[in-house]
Every structure is written in C-alpha cells, then in structure tokens.
XYZ file of C-alpha atoms in Angstrom:
641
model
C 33.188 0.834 5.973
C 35.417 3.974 6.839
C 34.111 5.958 9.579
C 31.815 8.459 8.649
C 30.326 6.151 5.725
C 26.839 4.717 5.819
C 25.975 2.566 2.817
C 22.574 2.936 1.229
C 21.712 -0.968 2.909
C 22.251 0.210 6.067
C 20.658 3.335 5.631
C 17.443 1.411 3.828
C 18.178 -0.791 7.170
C 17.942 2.053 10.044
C 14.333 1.025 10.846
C 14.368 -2.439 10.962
C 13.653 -3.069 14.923
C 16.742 -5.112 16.650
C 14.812 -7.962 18.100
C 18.358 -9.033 19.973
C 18.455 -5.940 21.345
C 14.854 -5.758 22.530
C 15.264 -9.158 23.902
C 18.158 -8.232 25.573
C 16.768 -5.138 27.074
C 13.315 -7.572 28.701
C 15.798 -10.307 29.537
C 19.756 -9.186 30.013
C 20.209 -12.438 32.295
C 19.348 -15.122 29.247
C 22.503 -13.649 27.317
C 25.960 -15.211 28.073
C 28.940 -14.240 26.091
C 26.525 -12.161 23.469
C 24.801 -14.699 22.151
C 20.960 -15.936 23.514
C 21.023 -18.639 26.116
C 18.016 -20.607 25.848
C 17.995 -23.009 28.862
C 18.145 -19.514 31.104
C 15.324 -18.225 28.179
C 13.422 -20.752 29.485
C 13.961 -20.632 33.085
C 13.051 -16.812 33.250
C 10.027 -17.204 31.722
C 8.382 -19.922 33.643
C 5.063 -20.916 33.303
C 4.796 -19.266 30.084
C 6.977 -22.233 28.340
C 5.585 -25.787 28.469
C 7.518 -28.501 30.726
C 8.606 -31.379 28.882
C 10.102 -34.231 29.313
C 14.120 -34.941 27.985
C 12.742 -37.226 25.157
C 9.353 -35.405 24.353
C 9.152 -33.182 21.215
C 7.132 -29.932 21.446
C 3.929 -30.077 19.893
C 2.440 -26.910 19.073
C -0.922 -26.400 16.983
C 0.165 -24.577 13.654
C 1.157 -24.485 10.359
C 3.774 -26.406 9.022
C 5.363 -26.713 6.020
C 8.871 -28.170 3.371
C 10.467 -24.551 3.106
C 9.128 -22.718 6.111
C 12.488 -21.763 7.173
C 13.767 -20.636 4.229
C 10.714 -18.575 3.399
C 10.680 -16.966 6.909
C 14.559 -15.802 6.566
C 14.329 -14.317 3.263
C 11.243 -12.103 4.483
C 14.379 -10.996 6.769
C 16.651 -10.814 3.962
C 17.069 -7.494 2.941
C 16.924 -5.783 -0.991
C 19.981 -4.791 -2.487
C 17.953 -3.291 -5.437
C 16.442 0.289 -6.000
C 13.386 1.510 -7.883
C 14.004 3.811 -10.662
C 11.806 6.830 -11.749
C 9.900 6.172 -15.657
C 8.733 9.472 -16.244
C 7.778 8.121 -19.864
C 5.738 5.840 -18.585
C 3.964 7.960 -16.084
C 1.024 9.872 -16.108
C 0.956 13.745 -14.751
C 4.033 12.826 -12.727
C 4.610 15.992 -11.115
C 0.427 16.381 -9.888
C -0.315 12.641 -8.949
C 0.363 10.628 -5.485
C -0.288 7.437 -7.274
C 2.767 5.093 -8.254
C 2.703 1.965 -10.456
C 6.099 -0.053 -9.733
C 7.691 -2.350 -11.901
C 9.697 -5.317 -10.027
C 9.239 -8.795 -8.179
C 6.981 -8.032 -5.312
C 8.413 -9.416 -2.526
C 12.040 -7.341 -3.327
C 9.820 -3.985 -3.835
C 7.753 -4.325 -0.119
C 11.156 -4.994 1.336
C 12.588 -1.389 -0.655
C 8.580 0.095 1.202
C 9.272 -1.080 4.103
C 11.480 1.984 5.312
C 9.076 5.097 3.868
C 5.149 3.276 3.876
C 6.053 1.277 7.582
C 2.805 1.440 8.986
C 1.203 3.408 6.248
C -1.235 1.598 4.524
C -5.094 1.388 5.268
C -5.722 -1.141 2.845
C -4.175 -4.069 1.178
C -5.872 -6.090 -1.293
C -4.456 -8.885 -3.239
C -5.998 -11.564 -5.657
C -2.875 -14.006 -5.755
C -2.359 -17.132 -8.101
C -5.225 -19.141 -6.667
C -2.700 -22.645 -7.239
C -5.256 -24.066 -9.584
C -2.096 -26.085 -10.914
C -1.973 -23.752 -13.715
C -0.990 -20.885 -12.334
C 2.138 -19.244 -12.049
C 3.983 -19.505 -8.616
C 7.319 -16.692 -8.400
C 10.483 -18.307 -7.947
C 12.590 -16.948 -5.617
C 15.954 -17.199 -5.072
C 16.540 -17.469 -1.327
C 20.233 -16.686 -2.014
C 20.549 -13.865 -3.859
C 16.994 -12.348 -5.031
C 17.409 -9.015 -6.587
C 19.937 -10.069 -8.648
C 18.049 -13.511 -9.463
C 15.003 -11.170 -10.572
C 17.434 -8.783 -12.914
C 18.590 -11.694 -14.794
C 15.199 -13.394 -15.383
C 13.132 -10.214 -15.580
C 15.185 -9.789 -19.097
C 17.049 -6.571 -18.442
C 19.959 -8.045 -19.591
C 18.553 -9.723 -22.751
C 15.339 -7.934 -23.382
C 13.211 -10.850 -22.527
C 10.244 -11.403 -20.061
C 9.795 -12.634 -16.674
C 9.063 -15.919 -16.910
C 7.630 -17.774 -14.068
C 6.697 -21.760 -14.147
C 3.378 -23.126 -13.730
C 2.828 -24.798 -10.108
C 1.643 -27.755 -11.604
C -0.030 -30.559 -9.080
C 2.626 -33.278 -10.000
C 5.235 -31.001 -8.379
C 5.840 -33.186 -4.896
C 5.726 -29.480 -3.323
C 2.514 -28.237 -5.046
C 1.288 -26.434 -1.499
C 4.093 -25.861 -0.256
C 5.509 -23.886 -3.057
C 2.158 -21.748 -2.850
C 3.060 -21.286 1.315
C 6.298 -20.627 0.403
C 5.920 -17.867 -1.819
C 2.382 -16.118 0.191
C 4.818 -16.116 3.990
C 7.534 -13.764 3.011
C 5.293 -11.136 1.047
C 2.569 -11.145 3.651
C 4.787 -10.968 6.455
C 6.269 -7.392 4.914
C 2.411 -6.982 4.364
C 1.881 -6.770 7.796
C 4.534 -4.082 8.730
C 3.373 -1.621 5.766
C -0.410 -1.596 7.197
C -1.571 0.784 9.891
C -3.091 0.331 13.261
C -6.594 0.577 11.776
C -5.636 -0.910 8.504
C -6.936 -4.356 7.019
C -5.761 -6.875 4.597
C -8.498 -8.783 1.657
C -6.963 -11.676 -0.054
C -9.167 -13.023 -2.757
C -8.808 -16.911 -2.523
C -10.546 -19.880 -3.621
C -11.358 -23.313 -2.713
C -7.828 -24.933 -3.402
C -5.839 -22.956 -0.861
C -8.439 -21.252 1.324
C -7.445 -23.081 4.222
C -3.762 -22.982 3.983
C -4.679 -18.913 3.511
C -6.274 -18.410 6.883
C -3.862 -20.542 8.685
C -1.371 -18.503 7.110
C -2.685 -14.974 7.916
C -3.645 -16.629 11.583
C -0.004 -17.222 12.106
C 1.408 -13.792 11.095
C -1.584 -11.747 11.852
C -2.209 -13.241 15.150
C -5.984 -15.182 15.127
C -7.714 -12.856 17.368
C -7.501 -9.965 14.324
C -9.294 -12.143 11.828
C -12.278 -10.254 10.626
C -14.565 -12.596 8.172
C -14.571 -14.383 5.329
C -16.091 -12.883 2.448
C -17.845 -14.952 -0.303
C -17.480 -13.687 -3.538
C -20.843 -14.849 -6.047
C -19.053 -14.534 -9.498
C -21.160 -16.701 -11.457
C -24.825 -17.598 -12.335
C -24.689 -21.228 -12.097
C -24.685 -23.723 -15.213
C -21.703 -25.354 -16.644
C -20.469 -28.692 -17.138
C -19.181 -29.670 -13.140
C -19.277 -33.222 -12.659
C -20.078 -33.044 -9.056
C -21.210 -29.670 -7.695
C -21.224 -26.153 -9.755
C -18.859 -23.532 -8.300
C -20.698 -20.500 -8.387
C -18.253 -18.216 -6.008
C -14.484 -17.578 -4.433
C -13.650 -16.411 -0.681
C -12.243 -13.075 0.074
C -10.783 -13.187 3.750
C -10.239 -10.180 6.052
C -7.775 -9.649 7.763
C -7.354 -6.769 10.433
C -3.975 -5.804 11.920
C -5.556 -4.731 14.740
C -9.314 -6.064 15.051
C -9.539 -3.306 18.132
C -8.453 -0.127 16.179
C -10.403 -1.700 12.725
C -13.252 0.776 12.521
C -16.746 -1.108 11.308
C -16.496 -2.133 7.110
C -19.340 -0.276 5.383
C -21.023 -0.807 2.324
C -23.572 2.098 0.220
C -27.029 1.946 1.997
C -30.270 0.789 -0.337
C -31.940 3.914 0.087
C -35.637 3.561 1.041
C -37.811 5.787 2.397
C -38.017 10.071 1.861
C -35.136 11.540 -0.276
C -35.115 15.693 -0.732
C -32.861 17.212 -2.691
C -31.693 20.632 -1.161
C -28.976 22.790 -3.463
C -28.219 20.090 -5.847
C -27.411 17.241 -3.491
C -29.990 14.343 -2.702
C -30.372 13.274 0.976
C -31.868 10.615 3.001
C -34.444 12.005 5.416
C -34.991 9.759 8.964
C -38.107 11.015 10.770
C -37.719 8.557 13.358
C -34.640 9.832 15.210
C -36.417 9.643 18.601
C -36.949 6.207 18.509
C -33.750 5.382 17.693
C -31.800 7.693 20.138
C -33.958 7.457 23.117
C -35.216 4.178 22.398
C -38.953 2.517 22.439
C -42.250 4.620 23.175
C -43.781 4.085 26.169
C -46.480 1.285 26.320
C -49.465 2.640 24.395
C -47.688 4.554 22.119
C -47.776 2.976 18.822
C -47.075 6.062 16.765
C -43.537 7.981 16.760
C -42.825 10.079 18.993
C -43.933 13.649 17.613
C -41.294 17.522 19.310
C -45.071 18.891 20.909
C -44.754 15.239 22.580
C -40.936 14.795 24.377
C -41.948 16.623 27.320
C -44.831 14.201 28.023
C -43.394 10.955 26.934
C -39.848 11.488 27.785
C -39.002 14.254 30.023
C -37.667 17.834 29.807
C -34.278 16.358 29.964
C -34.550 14.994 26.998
C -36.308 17.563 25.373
C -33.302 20.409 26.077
C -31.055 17.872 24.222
C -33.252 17.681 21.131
C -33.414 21.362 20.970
C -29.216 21.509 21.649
C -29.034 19.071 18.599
C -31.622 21.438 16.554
C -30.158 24.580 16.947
C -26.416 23.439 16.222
C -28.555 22.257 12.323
C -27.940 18.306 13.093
C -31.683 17.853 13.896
C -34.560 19.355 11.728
C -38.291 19.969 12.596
C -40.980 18.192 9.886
C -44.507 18.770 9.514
C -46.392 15.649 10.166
C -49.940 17.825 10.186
C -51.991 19.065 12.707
C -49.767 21.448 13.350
C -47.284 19.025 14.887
C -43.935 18.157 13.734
C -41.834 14.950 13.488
C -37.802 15.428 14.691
C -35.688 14.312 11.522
C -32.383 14.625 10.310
C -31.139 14.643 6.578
C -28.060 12.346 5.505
C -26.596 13.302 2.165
C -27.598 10.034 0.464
C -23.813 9.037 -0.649
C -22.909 9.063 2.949
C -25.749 6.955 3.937
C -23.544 3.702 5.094
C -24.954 0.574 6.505
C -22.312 -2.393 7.146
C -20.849 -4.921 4.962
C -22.741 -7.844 3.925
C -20.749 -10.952 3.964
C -22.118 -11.965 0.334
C -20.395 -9.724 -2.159
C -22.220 -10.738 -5.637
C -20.164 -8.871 -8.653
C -20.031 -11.306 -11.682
C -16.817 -12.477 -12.550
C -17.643 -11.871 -16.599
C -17.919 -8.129 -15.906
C -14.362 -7.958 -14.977
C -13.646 -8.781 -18.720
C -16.123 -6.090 -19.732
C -14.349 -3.356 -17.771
C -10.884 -4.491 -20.110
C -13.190 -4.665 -23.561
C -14.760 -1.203 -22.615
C -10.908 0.090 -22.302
C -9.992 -1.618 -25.286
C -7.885 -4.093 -23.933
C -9.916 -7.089 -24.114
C -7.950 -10.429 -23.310
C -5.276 -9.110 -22.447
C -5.813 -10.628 -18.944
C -7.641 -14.326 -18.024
C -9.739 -13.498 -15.230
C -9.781 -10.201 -14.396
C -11.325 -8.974 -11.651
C -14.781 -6.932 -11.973
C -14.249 -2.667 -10.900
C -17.250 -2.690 -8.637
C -15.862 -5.785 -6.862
C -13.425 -4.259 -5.790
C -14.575 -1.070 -5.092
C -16.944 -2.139 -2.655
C -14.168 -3.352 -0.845
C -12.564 -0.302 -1.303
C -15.428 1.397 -0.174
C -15.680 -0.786 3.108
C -12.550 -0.468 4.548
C -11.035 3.301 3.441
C -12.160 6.829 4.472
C -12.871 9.633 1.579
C -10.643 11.615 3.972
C -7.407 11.882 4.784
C -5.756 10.201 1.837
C -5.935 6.627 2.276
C -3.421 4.246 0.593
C -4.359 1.286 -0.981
C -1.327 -1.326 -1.621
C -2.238 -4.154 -4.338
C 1.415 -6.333 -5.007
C -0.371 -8.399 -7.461
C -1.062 -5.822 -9.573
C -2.350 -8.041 -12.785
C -4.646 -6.216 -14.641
C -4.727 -3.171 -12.375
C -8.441 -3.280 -11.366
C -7.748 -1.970 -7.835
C -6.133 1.236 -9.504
C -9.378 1.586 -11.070
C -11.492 1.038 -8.200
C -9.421 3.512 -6.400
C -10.051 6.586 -9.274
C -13.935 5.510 -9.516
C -14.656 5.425 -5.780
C -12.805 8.849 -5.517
C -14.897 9.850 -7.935
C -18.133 9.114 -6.097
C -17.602 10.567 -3.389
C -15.138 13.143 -3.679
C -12.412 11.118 -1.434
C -8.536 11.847 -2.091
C -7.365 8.082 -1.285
C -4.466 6.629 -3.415
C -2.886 3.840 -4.968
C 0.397 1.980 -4.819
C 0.498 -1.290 -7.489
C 3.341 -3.469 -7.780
C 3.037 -6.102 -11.083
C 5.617 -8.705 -12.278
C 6.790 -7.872 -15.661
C 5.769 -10.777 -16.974
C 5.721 -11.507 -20.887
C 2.206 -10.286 -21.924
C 2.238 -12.150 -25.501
C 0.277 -8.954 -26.600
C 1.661 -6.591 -29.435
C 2.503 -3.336 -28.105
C 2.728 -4.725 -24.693
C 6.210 -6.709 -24.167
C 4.785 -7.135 -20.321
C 1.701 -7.290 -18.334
C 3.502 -4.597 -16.476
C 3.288 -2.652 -19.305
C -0.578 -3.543 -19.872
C -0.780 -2.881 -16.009
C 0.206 1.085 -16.854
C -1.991 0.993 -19.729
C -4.836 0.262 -18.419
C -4.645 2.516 -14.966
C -3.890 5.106 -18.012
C -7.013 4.477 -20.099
C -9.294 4.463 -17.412
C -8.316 7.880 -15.963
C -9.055 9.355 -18.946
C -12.251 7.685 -19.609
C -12.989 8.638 -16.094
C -11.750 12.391 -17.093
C -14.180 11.604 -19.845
C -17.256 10.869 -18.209
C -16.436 13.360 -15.807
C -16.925 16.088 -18.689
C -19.826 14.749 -20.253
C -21.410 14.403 -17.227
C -20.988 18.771 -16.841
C -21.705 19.229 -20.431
C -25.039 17.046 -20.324
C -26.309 14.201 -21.425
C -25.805 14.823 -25.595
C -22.229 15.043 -24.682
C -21.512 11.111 -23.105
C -19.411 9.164 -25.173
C -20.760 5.993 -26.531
C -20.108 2.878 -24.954
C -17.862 0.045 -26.459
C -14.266 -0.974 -26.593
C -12.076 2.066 -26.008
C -14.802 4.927 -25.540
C -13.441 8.157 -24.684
C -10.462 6.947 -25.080
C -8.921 9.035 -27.814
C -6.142 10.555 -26.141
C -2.405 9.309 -27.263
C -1.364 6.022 -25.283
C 1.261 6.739 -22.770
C 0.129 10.354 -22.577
C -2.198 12.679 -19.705
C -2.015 14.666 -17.149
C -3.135 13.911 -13.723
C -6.105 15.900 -12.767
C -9.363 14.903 -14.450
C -12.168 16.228 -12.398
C -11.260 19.472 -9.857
C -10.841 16.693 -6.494
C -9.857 13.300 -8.628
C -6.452 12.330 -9.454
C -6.413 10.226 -11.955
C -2.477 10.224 -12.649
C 0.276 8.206 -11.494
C 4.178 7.552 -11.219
C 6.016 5.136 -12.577
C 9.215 3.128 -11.079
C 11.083 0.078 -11.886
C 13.203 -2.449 -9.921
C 16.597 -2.263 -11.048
C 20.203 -3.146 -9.199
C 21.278 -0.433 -6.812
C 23.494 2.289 -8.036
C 25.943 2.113 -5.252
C 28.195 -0.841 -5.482
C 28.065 -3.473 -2.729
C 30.619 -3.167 0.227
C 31.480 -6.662 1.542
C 34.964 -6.866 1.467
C 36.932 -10.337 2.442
C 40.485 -10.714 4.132
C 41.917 -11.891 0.675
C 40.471 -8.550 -1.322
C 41.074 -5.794 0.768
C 44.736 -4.848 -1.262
C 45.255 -2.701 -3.880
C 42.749 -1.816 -6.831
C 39.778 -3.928 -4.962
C 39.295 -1.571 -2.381
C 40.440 1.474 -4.837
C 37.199 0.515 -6.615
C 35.260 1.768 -3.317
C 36.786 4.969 -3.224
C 34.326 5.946 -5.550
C 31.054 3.562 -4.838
C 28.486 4.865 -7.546
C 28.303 2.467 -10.323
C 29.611 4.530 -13.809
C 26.372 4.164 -15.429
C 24.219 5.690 -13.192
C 22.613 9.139 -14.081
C 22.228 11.796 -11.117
C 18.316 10.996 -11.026
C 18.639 7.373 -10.454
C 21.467 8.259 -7.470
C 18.834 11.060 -5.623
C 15.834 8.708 -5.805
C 18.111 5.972 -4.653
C 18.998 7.800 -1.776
C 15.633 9.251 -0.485
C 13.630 5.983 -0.828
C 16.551 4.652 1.464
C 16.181 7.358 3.447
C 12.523 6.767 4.008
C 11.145 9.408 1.710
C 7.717 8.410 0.079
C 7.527 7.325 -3.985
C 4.610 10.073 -4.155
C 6.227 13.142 -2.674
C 6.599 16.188 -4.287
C 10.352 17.409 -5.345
C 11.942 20.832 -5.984
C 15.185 20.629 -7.745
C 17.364 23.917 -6.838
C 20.439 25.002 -8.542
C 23.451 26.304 -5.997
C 26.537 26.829 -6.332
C 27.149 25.139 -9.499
C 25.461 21.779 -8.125
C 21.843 20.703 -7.921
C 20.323 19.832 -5.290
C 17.088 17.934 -4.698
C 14.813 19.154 -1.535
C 12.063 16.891 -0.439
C 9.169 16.518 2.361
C 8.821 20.521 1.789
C 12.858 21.362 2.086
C 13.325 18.614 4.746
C 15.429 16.019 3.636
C 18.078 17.564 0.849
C 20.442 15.499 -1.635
C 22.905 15.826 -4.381
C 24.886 13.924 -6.812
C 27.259 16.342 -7.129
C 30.627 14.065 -8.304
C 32.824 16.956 -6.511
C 32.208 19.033 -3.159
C 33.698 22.377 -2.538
C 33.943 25.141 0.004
C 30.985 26.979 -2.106
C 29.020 24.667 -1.940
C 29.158 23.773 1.467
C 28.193 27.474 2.167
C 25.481 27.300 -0.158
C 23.503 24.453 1.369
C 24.273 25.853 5.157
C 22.362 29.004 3.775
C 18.976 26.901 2.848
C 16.053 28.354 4.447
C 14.745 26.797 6.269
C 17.604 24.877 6.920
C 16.974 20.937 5.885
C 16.568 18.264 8.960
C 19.295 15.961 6.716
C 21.605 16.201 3.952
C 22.703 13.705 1.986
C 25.795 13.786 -0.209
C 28.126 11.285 -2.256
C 31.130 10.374 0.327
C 33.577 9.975 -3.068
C 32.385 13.386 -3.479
C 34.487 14.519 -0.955
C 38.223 13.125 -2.464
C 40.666 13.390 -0.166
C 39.567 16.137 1.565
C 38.492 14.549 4.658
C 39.470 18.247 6.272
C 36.430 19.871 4.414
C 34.232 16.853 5.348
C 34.647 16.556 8.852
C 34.376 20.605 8.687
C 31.009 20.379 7.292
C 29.745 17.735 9.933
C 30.771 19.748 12.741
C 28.862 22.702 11.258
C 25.626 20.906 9.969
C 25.613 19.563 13.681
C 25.809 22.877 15.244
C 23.230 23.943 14.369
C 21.545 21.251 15.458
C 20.382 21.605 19.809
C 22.473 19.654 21.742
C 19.981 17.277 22.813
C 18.690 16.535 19.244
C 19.504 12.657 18.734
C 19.930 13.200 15.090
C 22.527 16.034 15.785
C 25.366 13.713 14.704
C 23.140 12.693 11.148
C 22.161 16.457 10.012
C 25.003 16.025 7.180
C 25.224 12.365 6.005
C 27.841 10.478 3.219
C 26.886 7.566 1.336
C-alpha cells in the first residue's frame, strides 16, 4: 500500500504477537538468511529436544488427527469480514452491554480477537455432540468469510445450511476435531488470566474433547469434569440407560482460577435484619482458631478466650468486633457466643462435581417463552446458571462468551443470575444463521434474538410483580408476561439488571481488498483503490468497521458529534474518534484538532484526502505534535485507512 495507508486487515492485525520475531529475539543465532534454521534450533536448545537417531521418527504422546494442519493454519488465517450494527433487531441498544452476533463462529472470534483479547471470564459452549446427526460447520480453509456469505444466503435469501456428520463419513472424528481446534484455539486468547472454559460434551467425543483442550490449554490447567444428571432413568437402551452428559473445565490459568462456587443449602439460624435474610455462624472460634482444648466439648463462649486461648487472641476478636465483622450473641447465663452474619445469597460453598438439572426443563424454559420446539435439546436456565454462578463475580462486569449460541440459554442465565444477586456481568452470543424451519423465524439466529428478547421482559415482568405483590404475578404458561411487541424493549428492567442487548451481523468488509499482482497494477485496477470503500456501504457500517478493527469493544457507548459539516463518531469516552466523511478539508482538520479533550487516535478515510497529500501530511505532523516526544503512538495519533 502507499505510504501512509494502513488497511483495515492490518489494522484488525496490529495485535497479533510476531512469533518470528519473538523467536528471533530468544534465539538470533538459529536464523540464517531470515528464515528459521532448525538444525542450529536444535543445537541451541540442547537437552530440551530429544536425540534421535538419522532413521528414527519422533514419537511424541498427543493428539493426532486427518486435517490437523489445515485446521491449525486457518485458526491463523485471518477474517476479511466485518460485523454490522442491527439496530432493528436489538433491544435498548443505546443502554445495554450485551451483543447477540450474527455470523459463522470461528470468522466472528477471529473479528474479537483484537477488542475482547484477554477479556473474557467465562466461556461456555454446548457444541454438536457428533451423535452422527448433528450438524458439523464446513469451513472453507481457503477463503472462509466469503465461503460463509455465499452459503449463509445473503446473496439469495436462503439459510445456512450445514451437513449432518453422519458416521459413514470415513472422517466422522476427525471432521468433529477439525472444526472444535480452530474455534477453541481463538477461545483461548479471548479468556482472561482467571478466566475458565465449560464445554458441555457427551459420551461420543468426550475423550477426543479433553485431549483437545489438553493440547491447547496446556494439561496442568484442567480443572474437572463435570457430570451433568439430565434424566431420571427409564427408556428403551439395549445395554445400559444414559442418564447424564460431561461438562469439562477448563482453566486458562489453573493458578490465577479463583475456587468455583455454588449457592450454600442454608441450615442452621437465619435473621432477617432491614429486609435482607442472613446466615448466622455462632461457631466462628472454632473455625478461626481451631479445636477447643481437651475437655472442652462445648464452643468456645467471648467471657471464655482469655482462659482457653490467650489474650492474644482475645484483642483480635475484639479488633474484628468493633470494625462490625464479628457480633456478640446471647447464649444465656449472661454469656455470649462470637458470631458473624452472612447475607444468605452470598453464603457460597464450592462446586459439587454432580450438577443434576433435568434435561426436559430446558424445553420448559422455551414453552414458558412461547417458543416451544423451536430448538431439539435445549439446554435447562438453571443449568447453566449454576455454572454461571461458579465461575463469574457479581462485580466488576464479567463477560460471558457462548459461540454456539443455539437457543440462547446462556443469555438467559446471564439476566437471571444478575437478577439474584444484583451482579452487572454480561453476555456476548454468537449463533449460525441457520434455517430455523419456523414461521416468523427464517433462522435460529433469528429465534436466538427472540428468545434473549422474551425473557428480558418476562424477567422485567416478574421483576414488577414481585414490587407490586403477590396479586400482581403473571400466570404461568407459554408466553406469560410476554405481551410486549416482538422485536421491541428497552434495556433496563429492574434499577441494576440489564436485560437489553445489541445486535451485529457478519457481512464482507466495506473496504475493498488490497492484494495487487505484477500483471494488475496498470491503469483502472489500481484506479479502483484510489477510493477503497465499497459504493454500497453506508457511513455506519464504515465507523463500526473501523473501531472493531481498531480494537474498540461491540458494547461501548458512542457519541456522534457534528463539526464542521462532517460527523464524527467519538468512542471509549472521546478516545478513539472516526469519520466517513467522503471529502476532508482545512475546516475540518481544525475542527477535530479543537476536540476536548483531544482524542488518543483519529481515524479517517485515506480517499478522503484526494490529491491533497499536502493537507494530509499537514495534519499528521500536527496530530503528532501534540503528541510527547517519547509517546510510541506519536506517529499513529491521525491514522488513514
């Protein structure tokens, strides 16, 4: 490209690591005329690399597989697609920090990659099990996003339609391996330190599964394997009745994983103090000083501490007292037991490795939304929102990724837990448009929005009646409380739930492809690059384009800004600024230099520019200047795509 261009791949590219580079930097004497030389890779690191002899393969212990390398490079593969905005489709756009996304998974985590890198706390998944029935996504290792647009029917209005992975295919596992490495390999990257994976699994590919997330996770950051009682028992098995699926947890880094927790079966005293119900422990000394002393069968009573364990300890109980963590009770006689209260929705104990939610309820939770059948097995709410409940924090906003979105349970598991306990996590889903075979639904994407819809509302629903008392509830039964239009409602619901979400789509990018050859760089081939932006695409499409490139986050909050004639869109709380103004002038250039505060980057159409490479270079100088000289992004602070 000209200098002073940067397409929107290579700006979508920027924080991809260089693992050349990195090797290079460890090992500068194993390169030889640029390239990797792997007899002195060998040689430098020694004992580290097993000796073998000229005619003895490698063995190695690992998983193996028909299509292993083409699987691993397309996870490198970058997208060359783009998610547009739906604001039809959304719900309470401009209020929510949930997104639903439209698009083949695997090309929408490689378009995450760049703003959510390291981002995620939790991703759970409930793949096609490869039961032989189910359907296995075809990718095209040679050209993917525009293999998607063509069979996702944006051309001709049709559905995605995927083929069953049936058991006479000669590559029936491997076709399942295939399609899991890639996507769970960009799974990886989006998670945080302290973030975990759940997979939902059964018997069929369960071991493939952990030998899969062993390889990319590393085996020393598996966590457990969950079972998963779905069923009562019965049925017509000619051998042994299945009664249960796996769930396996994976940590991407077991050491920063804080413990999984599950709600506590309270036992024992509950008070209720101001409205809220806690748990009341009267045997903290026990349990923080440990046993009695021989003799003592009783607990440990404050008139006591002093004889049994010492005015040491005694000073700290009255530290913990005074700063209201520790509480005095009467036990009688004029004594007093040393308790503490626990507000009973915080009272945590850890998780069990038997989960048992019925699978059938799953269904219920569609009927009671009205959309019963429109998905086969379904996973049940509370299912997942024990797991959701395990491995987020109410705090801090929490992200929960699900790329196989189906029915959009984890959405819903998301809003409910929120609900219970006032938390402010959110959700990311990412579903296949796949033909639904529904009426009103031309896609299970479409039933995917649907449903996260309805059960906001019936959650905004129950929310109310709750405040308004019991006479108030709406009745249970297939779409209860649903009245509201379809398609329609804010984000809100109660004052600390958000219960909205945005809505994208995978679509080609908006900026036409530079990859020029020797034979086409003459006359009206490279004319059509003057001016990059494809004819069709609106000014919205172009921004969001550019700031999901640019790393900005699906869920962040915009302020559009008129000046000078242009618009301009300011992100990340006047940050990051772009335009798709078609023509840059002097005025405008003075316009955005006068922001306040002055954005970190600009971004602006390079065809915008014409001819005048004068004003251009003009405005880089001054964008940089202001800019201290030892800023490394001095050279960026005005940037043409």
């Amino acid at each position: 490209m000209p200098d002073g261009i940067r397409t929107v791949e290579e700006l979508a590219g920027e924080h991809r690591p260089d693992r050349v580079a990195e090797l290079r930097e460890l090992f500068p004497e194993a390169f030889a005329d640029g390239a990797v030389d792997l007899a002195r890779l060998r040689v430098l690191l020694g004992d580290a690399v097993p000796t073998l002899g000229a005619d003895e393969p490698q063995e190695r212990y690992g998983l193996s597989w028909p299509g292993k390398r083409e699987a691993v490079r397309l996870a490198q593969r970058p997208s060359t697609g783009t998610l547009d905005p739906l604001h039809h489709e959304s719900a309470g756009w401009a209020g929510t920090r949930n997104a639903v996304v439209e698009g083949e998974n695997l090309e929408v985590l490689k378009l995450l990659q760049k703003p959510y890198y390291g981002s995620v706390k939790l991703i759970y998944l409930d793949p096609p099990y490869n039961t032989g029935h189910d359907f296995i996504y075809e990718d095209d290792f040679a050209e993917p996003t525009a293999a998607y647009l063509r069979r996702s029917g944006q051309v001709d209005g049709q559905g995605f339609r995927t083929s069953a992975n049936r058991e006479t295919s000669g590559r029936f596992h491997s076709d399942w391996l295939s399609m899991m490495y890639p996507r769970l390999v960009l799974a990886r990257s989006l998670l945080a330190e302290d973030g975990a994976l759940i997979v939902s699994i059964d018997d069929g590919e369960l071991a493939s599964l952990r030998h899969l997330v062993d390889e990319i996770f590393g085996s020393e950051n598996f966590v457990a394997t969950l079972i998963h009682q779905r069923a009562k028992g019965g049925g017509n098995a000619r051998h042994v009745v299945r009664g249960h699926d796996y769930a396996l947890v994976v940590a991407k880094s077991l050491r920063s994983l804080p413990p999984l927790r599950r709600d506590k079966v309270v036992q024992g005293r509950v008070e209720e103090i101001d409205g809220v119900r806690y748990l009341v422990d009267d045997d903290v000394i026990r349990k923080t000083f440990g046993k009695y002393e021989p003799g003592v069968e009783r607990r440990c009573l404050y008139e006591e501490l002093v004889e049994y364990k010492g005015e040491a300890k005694k000073r700290e109980v009255d530290e913990w007292i005074a700063r209201g963590e520790l509480f005095l009770l009467p036990w009688g006689g004029g004594k007093h037991a040393v308790a503490k209260r626990t507000p009973v929705r915080e009272a945590t104990s850890k998780l069990y490795s038997i989960v048992k939610v019925l699978s059938e309820q799953g269904r219920k939770d569609l009927e009671r939304l009205g959309l019963g059948g429109a998905f086969d097995y379904p996973k049940p709410v509370d299912f997942v929102q024990q797991l959701v409940r395990a491995a987020t924090s109410p705090t801090g906003g929490d992200l929960v990724l699900d790329f196989f979105a189906g029915s959009g349970t984890t959405a819903e598991a998301v809003l409910r837990q929120n609900a219970d306990d006032g938390g402010d996590r959110r959700f990311l889903l990412v579903q296949l448009p796949e033909e639904s075979g529904r009426p009103g639904f031309p896609t299970l994407a479409a039933v995917t929005r649907e449903r996260v819809r309805r059960a906001g509302r019936l959650l905004r629903s129950e929310t109310e009646s709750e405040a308004a008392g019991p006479e108030a509830r709406p009745e249970a039964g297939p779409g209860a409380g649903l009245e509201a239009e379809a398609g329609t409602g804010p984000a809100g619901g109660t004052a600390s739930t958000d219960t909205g979400f945005r809505a994208f789509r995978l679509s080609a990018s908006h900026f036409r492809e530079w990859s020029p050859e020797v034979s086409t760089l003459l006359g009206e081939d490279l004319e059509v690059f003057v001016d990059n932006v494809e004819a069709s695409a609106t000014d919205e499409q172009i921004v969001h384009e550019i700031l999901l490139k640019a790393g900005v986050r699906l869920d962040t909050s915009l302020d559009v800004l008129p000046l000078a004639g242009e618009v301009v869109v300011l992100a990340e709380g006047g940050a990051v600024a772009v335009s798709a103004a078609r023509r840059i002038t002097p005025e405008f250039i003075e316009a955005l230099l006068g922001l306040d505060p002055a954005p970190r980057q600009i971004f602006l159409l390079d065809s915008a520019f014409g001819e005048d490479d004068s004003l251009k270079l003009n405005a880089r100088l001054r964008f940089a200047a202001r800019r201290g000289e030892t800023d490394p992004d001095r050279d960026h602070a005005l940037r043409t795509v």
